[in-house]
Coordinates of C-alpha atoms in Angstrom, one line a residue:
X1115 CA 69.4 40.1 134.7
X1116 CA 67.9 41.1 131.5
X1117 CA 66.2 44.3 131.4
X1118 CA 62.4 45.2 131.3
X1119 CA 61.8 47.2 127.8
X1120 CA 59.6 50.1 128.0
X1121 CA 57.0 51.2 124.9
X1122 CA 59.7 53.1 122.5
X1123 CA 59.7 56.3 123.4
X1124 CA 62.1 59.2 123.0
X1125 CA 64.8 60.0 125.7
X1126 CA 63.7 63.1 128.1
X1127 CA 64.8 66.6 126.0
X1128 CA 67.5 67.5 128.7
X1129 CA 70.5 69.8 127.3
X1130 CA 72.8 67.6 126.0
X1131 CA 70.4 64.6 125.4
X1132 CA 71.6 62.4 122.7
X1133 CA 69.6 63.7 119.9
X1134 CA 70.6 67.0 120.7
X1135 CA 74.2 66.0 119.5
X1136 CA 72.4 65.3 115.8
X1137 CA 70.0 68.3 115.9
X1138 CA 71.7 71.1 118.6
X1139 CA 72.8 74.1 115.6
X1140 CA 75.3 76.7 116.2
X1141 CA 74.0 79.5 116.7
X1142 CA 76.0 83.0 115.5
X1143 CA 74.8 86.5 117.0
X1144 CA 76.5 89.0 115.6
X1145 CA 76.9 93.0 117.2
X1146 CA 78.2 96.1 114.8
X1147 CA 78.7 98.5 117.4
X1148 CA 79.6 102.0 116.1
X1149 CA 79.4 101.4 112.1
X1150 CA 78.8 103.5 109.8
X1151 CA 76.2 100.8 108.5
X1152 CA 72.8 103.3 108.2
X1153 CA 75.2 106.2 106.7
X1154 CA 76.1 103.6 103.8
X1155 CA 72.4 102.2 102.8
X1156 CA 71.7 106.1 102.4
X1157 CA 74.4 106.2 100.0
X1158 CA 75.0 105.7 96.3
X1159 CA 77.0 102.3 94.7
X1160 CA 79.7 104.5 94.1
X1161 CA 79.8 106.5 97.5
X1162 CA 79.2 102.6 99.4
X1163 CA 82.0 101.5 97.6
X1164 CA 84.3 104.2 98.1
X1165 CA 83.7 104.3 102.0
X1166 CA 84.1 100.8 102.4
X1167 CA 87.4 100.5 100.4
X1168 CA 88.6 103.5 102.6
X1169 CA 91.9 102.6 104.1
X1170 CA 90.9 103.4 107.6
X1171 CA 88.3 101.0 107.4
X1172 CA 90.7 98.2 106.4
X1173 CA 91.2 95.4 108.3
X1174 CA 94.0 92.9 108.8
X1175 CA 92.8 89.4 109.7
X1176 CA 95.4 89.0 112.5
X1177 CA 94.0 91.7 114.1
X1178 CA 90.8 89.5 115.6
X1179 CA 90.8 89.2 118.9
X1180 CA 88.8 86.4 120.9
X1181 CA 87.1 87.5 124.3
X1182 CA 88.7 84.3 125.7
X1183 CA 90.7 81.1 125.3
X1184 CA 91.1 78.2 128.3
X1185 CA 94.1 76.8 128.8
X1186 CA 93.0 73.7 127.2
X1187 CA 92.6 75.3 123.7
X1188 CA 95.7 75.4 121.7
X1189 CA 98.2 78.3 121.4
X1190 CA 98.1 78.0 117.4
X1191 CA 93.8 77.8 117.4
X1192 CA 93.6 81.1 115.8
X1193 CA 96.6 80.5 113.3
X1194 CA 95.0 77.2 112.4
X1195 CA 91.3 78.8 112.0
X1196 CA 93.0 80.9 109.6
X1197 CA 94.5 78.1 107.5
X1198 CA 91.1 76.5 106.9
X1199 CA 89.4 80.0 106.3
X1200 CA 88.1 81.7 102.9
X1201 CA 88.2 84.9 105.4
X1202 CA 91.0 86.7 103.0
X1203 CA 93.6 88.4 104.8
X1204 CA 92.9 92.2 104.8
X1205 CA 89.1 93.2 104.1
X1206 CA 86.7 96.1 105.5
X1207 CA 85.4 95.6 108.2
X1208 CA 82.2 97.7 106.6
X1209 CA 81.6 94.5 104.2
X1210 CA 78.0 93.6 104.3
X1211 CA 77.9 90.3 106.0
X1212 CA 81.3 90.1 107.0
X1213 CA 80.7 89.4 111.2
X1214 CA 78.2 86.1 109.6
X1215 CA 81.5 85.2 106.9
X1216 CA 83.8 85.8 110.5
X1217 CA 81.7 83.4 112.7
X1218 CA 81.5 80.6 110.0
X1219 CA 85.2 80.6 109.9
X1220 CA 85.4 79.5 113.5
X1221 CA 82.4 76.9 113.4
X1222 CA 84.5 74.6 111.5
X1223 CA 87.2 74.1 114.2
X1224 CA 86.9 71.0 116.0
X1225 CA 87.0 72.9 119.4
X1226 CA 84.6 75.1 118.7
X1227 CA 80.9 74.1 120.2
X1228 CA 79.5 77.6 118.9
X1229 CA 80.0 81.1 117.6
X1230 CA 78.4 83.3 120.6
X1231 CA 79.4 86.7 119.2
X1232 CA 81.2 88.4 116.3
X1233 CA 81.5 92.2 117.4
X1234 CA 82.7 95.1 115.2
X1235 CA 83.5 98.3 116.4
X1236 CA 84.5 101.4 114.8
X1237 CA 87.2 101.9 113.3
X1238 CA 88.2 98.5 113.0
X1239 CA 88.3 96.4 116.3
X1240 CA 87.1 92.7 116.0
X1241 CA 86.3 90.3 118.9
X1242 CA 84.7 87.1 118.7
X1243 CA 83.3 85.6 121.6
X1244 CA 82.7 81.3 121.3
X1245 CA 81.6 78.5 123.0
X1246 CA 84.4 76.0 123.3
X1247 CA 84.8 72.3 123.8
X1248 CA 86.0 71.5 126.8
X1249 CA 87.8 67.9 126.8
X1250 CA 86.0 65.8 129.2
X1251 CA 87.8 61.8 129.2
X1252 CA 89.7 59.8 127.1
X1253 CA 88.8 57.2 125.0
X1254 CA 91.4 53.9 125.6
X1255 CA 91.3 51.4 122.9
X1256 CA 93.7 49.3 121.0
X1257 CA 94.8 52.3 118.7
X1258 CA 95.6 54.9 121.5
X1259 CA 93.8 57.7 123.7
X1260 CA 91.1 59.5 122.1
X1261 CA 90.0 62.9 123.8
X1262 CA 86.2 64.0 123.8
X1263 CA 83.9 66.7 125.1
X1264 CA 80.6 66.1 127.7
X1265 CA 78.6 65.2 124.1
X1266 CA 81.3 62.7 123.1
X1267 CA 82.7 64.8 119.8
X1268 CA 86.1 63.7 119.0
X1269 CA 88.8 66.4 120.0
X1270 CA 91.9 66.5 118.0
X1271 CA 93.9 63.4 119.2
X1272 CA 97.6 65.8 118.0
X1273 CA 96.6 68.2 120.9
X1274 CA 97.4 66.6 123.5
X1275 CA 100.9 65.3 124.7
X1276 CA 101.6 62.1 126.3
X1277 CA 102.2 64.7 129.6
X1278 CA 98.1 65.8 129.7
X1279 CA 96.9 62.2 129.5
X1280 CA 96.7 62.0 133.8
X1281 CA 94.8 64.7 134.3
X1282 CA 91.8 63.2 132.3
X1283 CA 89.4 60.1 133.3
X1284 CA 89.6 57.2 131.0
X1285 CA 86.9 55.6 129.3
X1286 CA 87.5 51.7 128.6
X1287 CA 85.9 48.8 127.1
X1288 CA 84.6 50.7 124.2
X1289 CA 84.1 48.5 121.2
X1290 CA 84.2 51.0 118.5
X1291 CA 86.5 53.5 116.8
X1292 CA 85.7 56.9 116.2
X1293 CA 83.5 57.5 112.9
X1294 CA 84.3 60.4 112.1
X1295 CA 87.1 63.4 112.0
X1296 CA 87.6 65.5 115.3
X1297 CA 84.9 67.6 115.7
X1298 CA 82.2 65.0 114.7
X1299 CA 80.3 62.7 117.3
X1300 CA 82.1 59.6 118.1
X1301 CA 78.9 57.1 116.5
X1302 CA 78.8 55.2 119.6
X1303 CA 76.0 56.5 122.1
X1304 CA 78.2 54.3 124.7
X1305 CA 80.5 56.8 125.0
X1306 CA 78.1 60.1 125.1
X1307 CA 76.8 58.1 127.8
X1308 CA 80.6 57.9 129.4
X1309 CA 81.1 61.0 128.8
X1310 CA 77.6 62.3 130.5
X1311 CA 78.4 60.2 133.5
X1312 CA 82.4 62.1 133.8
X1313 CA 80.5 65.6 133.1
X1314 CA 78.0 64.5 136.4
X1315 CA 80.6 63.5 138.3
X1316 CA 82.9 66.6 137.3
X1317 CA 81.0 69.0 137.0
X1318 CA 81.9 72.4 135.4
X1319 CA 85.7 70.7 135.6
X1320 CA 85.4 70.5 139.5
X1321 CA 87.3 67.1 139.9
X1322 CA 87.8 67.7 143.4
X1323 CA 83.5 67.8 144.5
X1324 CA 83.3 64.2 143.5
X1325 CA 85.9 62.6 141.5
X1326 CA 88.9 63.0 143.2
X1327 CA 87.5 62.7 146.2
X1328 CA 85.9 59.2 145.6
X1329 CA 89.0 58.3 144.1
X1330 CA 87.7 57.5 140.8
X1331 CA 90.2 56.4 138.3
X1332 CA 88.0 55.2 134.8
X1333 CA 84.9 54.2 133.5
X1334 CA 84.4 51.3 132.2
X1335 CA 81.9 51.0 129.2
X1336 CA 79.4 47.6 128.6
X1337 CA 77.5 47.2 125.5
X1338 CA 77.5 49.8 122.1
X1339 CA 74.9 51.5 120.5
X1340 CA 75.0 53.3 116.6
X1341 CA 74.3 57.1 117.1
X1342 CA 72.1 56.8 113.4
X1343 CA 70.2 53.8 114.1
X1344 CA 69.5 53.7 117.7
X1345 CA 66.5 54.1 119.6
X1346 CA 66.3 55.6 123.5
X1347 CA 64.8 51.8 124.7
X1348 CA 68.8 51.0 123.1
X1349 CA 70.2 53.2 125.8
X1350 CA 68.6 50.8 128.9
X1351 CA 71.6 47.5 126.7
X1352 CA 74.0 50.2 128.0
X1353 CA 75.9 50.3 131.1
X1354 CA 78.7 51.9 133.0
X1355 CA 80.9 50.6 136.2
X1356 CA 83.0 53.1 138.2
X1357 CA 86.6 51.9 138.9
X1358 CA 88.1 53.1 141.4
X1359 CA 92.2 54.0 141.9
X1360 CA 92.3 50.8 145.0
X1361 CA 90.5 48.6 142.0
X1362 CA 86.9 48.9 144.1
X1363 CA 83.8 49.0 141.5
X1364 CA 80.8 50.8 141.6
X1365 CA 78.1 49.3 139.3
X1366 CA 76.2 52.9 138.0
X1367 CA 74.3 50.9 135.4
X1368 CA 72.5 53.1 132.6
X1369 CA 73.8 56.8 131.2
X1370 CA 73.0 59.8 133.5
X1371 CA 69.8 61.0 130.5
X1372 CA 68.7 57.7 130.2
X1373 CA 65.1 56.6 131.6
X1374 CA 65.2 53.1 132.7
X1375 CA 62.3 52.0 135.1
X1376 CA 64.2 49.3 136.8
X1377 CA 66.7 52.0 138.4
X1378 CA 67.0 55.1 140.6
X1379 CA 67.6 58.1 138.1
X1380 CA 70.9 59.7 138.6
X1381 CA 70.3 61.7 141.5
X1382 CA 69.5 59.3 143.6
X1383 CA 72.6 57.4 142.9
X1384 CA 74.9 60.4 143.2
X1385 CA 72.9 61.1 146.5
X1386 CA 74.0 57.3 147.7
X1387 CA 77.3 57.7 146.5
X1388 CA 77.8 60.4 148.8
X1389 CA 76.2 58.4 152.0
X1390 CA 78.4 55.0 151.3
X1391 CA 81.0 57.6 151.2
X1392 CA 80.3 59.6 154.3
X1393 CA 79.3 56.4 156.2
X1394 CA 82.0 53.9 155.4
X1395 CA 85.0 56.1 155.2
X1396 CA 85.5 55.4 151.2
X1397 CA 84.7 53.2 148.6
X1398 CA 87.0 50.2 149.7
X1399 CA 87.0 47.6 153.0
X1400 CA 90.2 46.6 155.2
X1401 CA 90.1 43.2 153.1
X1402 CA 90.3 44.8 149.9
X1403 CA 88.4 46.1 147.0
X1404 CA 84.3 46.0 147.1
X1405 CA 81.6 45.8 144.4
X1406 CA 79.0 48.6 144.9
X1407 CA 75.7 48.0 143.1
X1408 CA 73.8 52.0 143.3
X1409 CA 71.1 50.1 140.6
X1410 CA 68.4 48.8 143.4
X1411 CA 65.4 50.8 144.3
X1412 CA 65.7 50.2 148.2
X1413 CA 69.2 49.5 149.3
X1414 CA 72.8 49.4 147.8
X1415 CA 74.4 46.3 147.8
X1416 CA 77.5 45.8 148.3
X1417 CA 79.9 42.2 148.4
X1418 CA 84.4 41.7 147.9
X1419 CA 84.9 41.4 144.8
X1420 CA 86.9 37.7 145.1
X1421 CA 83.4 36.2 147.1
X1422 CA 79.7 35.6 145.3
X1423 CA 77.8 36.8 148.2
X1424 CA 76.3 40.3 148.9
X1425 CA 75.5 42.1 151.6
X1426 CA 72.7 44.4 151.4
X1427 CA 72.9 48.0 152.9
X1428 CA 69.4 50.0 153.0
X1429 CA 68.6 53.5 152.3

């Protein structure tokens, strides 16, 4: 059934709405905690220099700490940010704009998200608090498994071993290739809207409140849709099936922060998912696997997959 198209109009500003991917800045807040900092602007050229090329001031770049890492980041992140850095390897740590120099180091790693806090304290102490990726799905296509975050950036593919690839969802049926280096947005708004639908139905990483206990096993990805030309009436051409481990679909339809006025927002279908769940015993039937349809306004309907007809179940 085609669908009805709505006056163009922009998708609702939720965090992590599709524009937001284009427009969302890092942002870098930066904390000198005990510096000498006011002592120095009183101070001559010569006396500025001298205190900030004092030895106990002096800083080596190994010494940064970060407040935290998950599990999912790396060993060698910090090693690696340091490759790619101007960030020399001793400095002061009394250097005018040195925690802003510090932050933009990290912003160019491809698991970094954002720089929340650079933090200097006296005498030489460094922590830097960030935002990180977190790896959400995996992208199948004829090349190999892609990894992306809950905004479909492209993680680095050489970070994860063959051994990691079960414990993520997979997104299929995608007909385009990444267009861009890891740490850039796939191009594809089809899979920021796969990947919005895994981060609903995992959320904050909980894969036991919905996913595992549905016994969901991919998503499977219909239509495409160019992140620099598209439009938010583009995003209604998209839709997304559910696929379940005992090969049972569920037909979700549009992205989780898409508007589409010919189907229950995502809510209401998370709320019905639960119900067919609680009141069937699962997502399957004693003959086999079952095609849920969550997309109608008054009922769900359901029908085996191998036979045309449907039954109708209201809500």
């Amino acid at each position: 059934m085609a669908k009805r198209k709505t006056e163009k109009s922009e998708t609702p500003a939720r965090s992590g709405g599709w524009r937001s991917v284009l427009l969302q800045p890092k942002i870098i807040v930066a904390l000198l905690i005990g510096c000498s900092i006011p002592m120095i602007r009183n101070m001559s050229q010569s006396s500025e220099k001298d205190l900030i090329d004092d030895p106990q001031y002096q800083v080596e770049r190994s010494t940064i700490t970060l407040k935290s890492r998950p599990d999912y980041v790396p060993e060698e992140f910090l090693s690696r940010t340091w490759e790619n850095s101007e960030l020399p390897e001793q400095f002061s740590i009394l250097e005018p704009g040195l925690a802003e120099r510090i932050g933009k180091s990290f912003e160019n790693s491809a698991w970094v998200r954002g720089v929340e806090k650079v933090k200097l304290s006296h005498p030489r102490d460094i922590e830097v608090a960030l935002d990180f990726r977190r790896p959400v799905a995996l992208v199948r296509s004829a090349e190999g498994y892609y990894p992306i975050d809950k905004d479909g950036v492209l993680l680095p593919p050489t970070d994860f071993s063959a051994a990691q690839l079960p414990q993520y969802p997979v997104i299929e049926n995608v007909q385009t290739l990444p267009q861009g280096p890891a740490g850039t947005h796939w191009g594809d708004l089809a899979v920021w809207g796969a990947a919005r639908l895994i981060d609903l139905l995992i959320p904050d990483g909980d894969r036991e409140k919905y996913w595992t206990k549905y016994e969901l096993a991919r998503v499977r990805v219909y239509g495409k849709a160019d992140l620099r030309h598209a439009e938010a009436e583009d995003m209604q051409d998209i839709s997304y099936r559910l696929i379940t481990l005992s090969g049972s679909e569920v037909i979700w339809g549009v992205a989780p922060d898409v508007t589409d006025p010919t189907e229950p927002d995502a809510e209401t279908k998370l709320e019905r998912l639960s119900m067919y769940h609680r009141d069937f015993g699962g997502l399957h039937s004693e003959q086999g696997p079952i095609e849920i349809d969550l997309r109608r306004w008054k009922d769900i309907a359901r029908r085996p997959l191998d036979l045309p007809q449907s039954e109708h179940i209201t809500r």
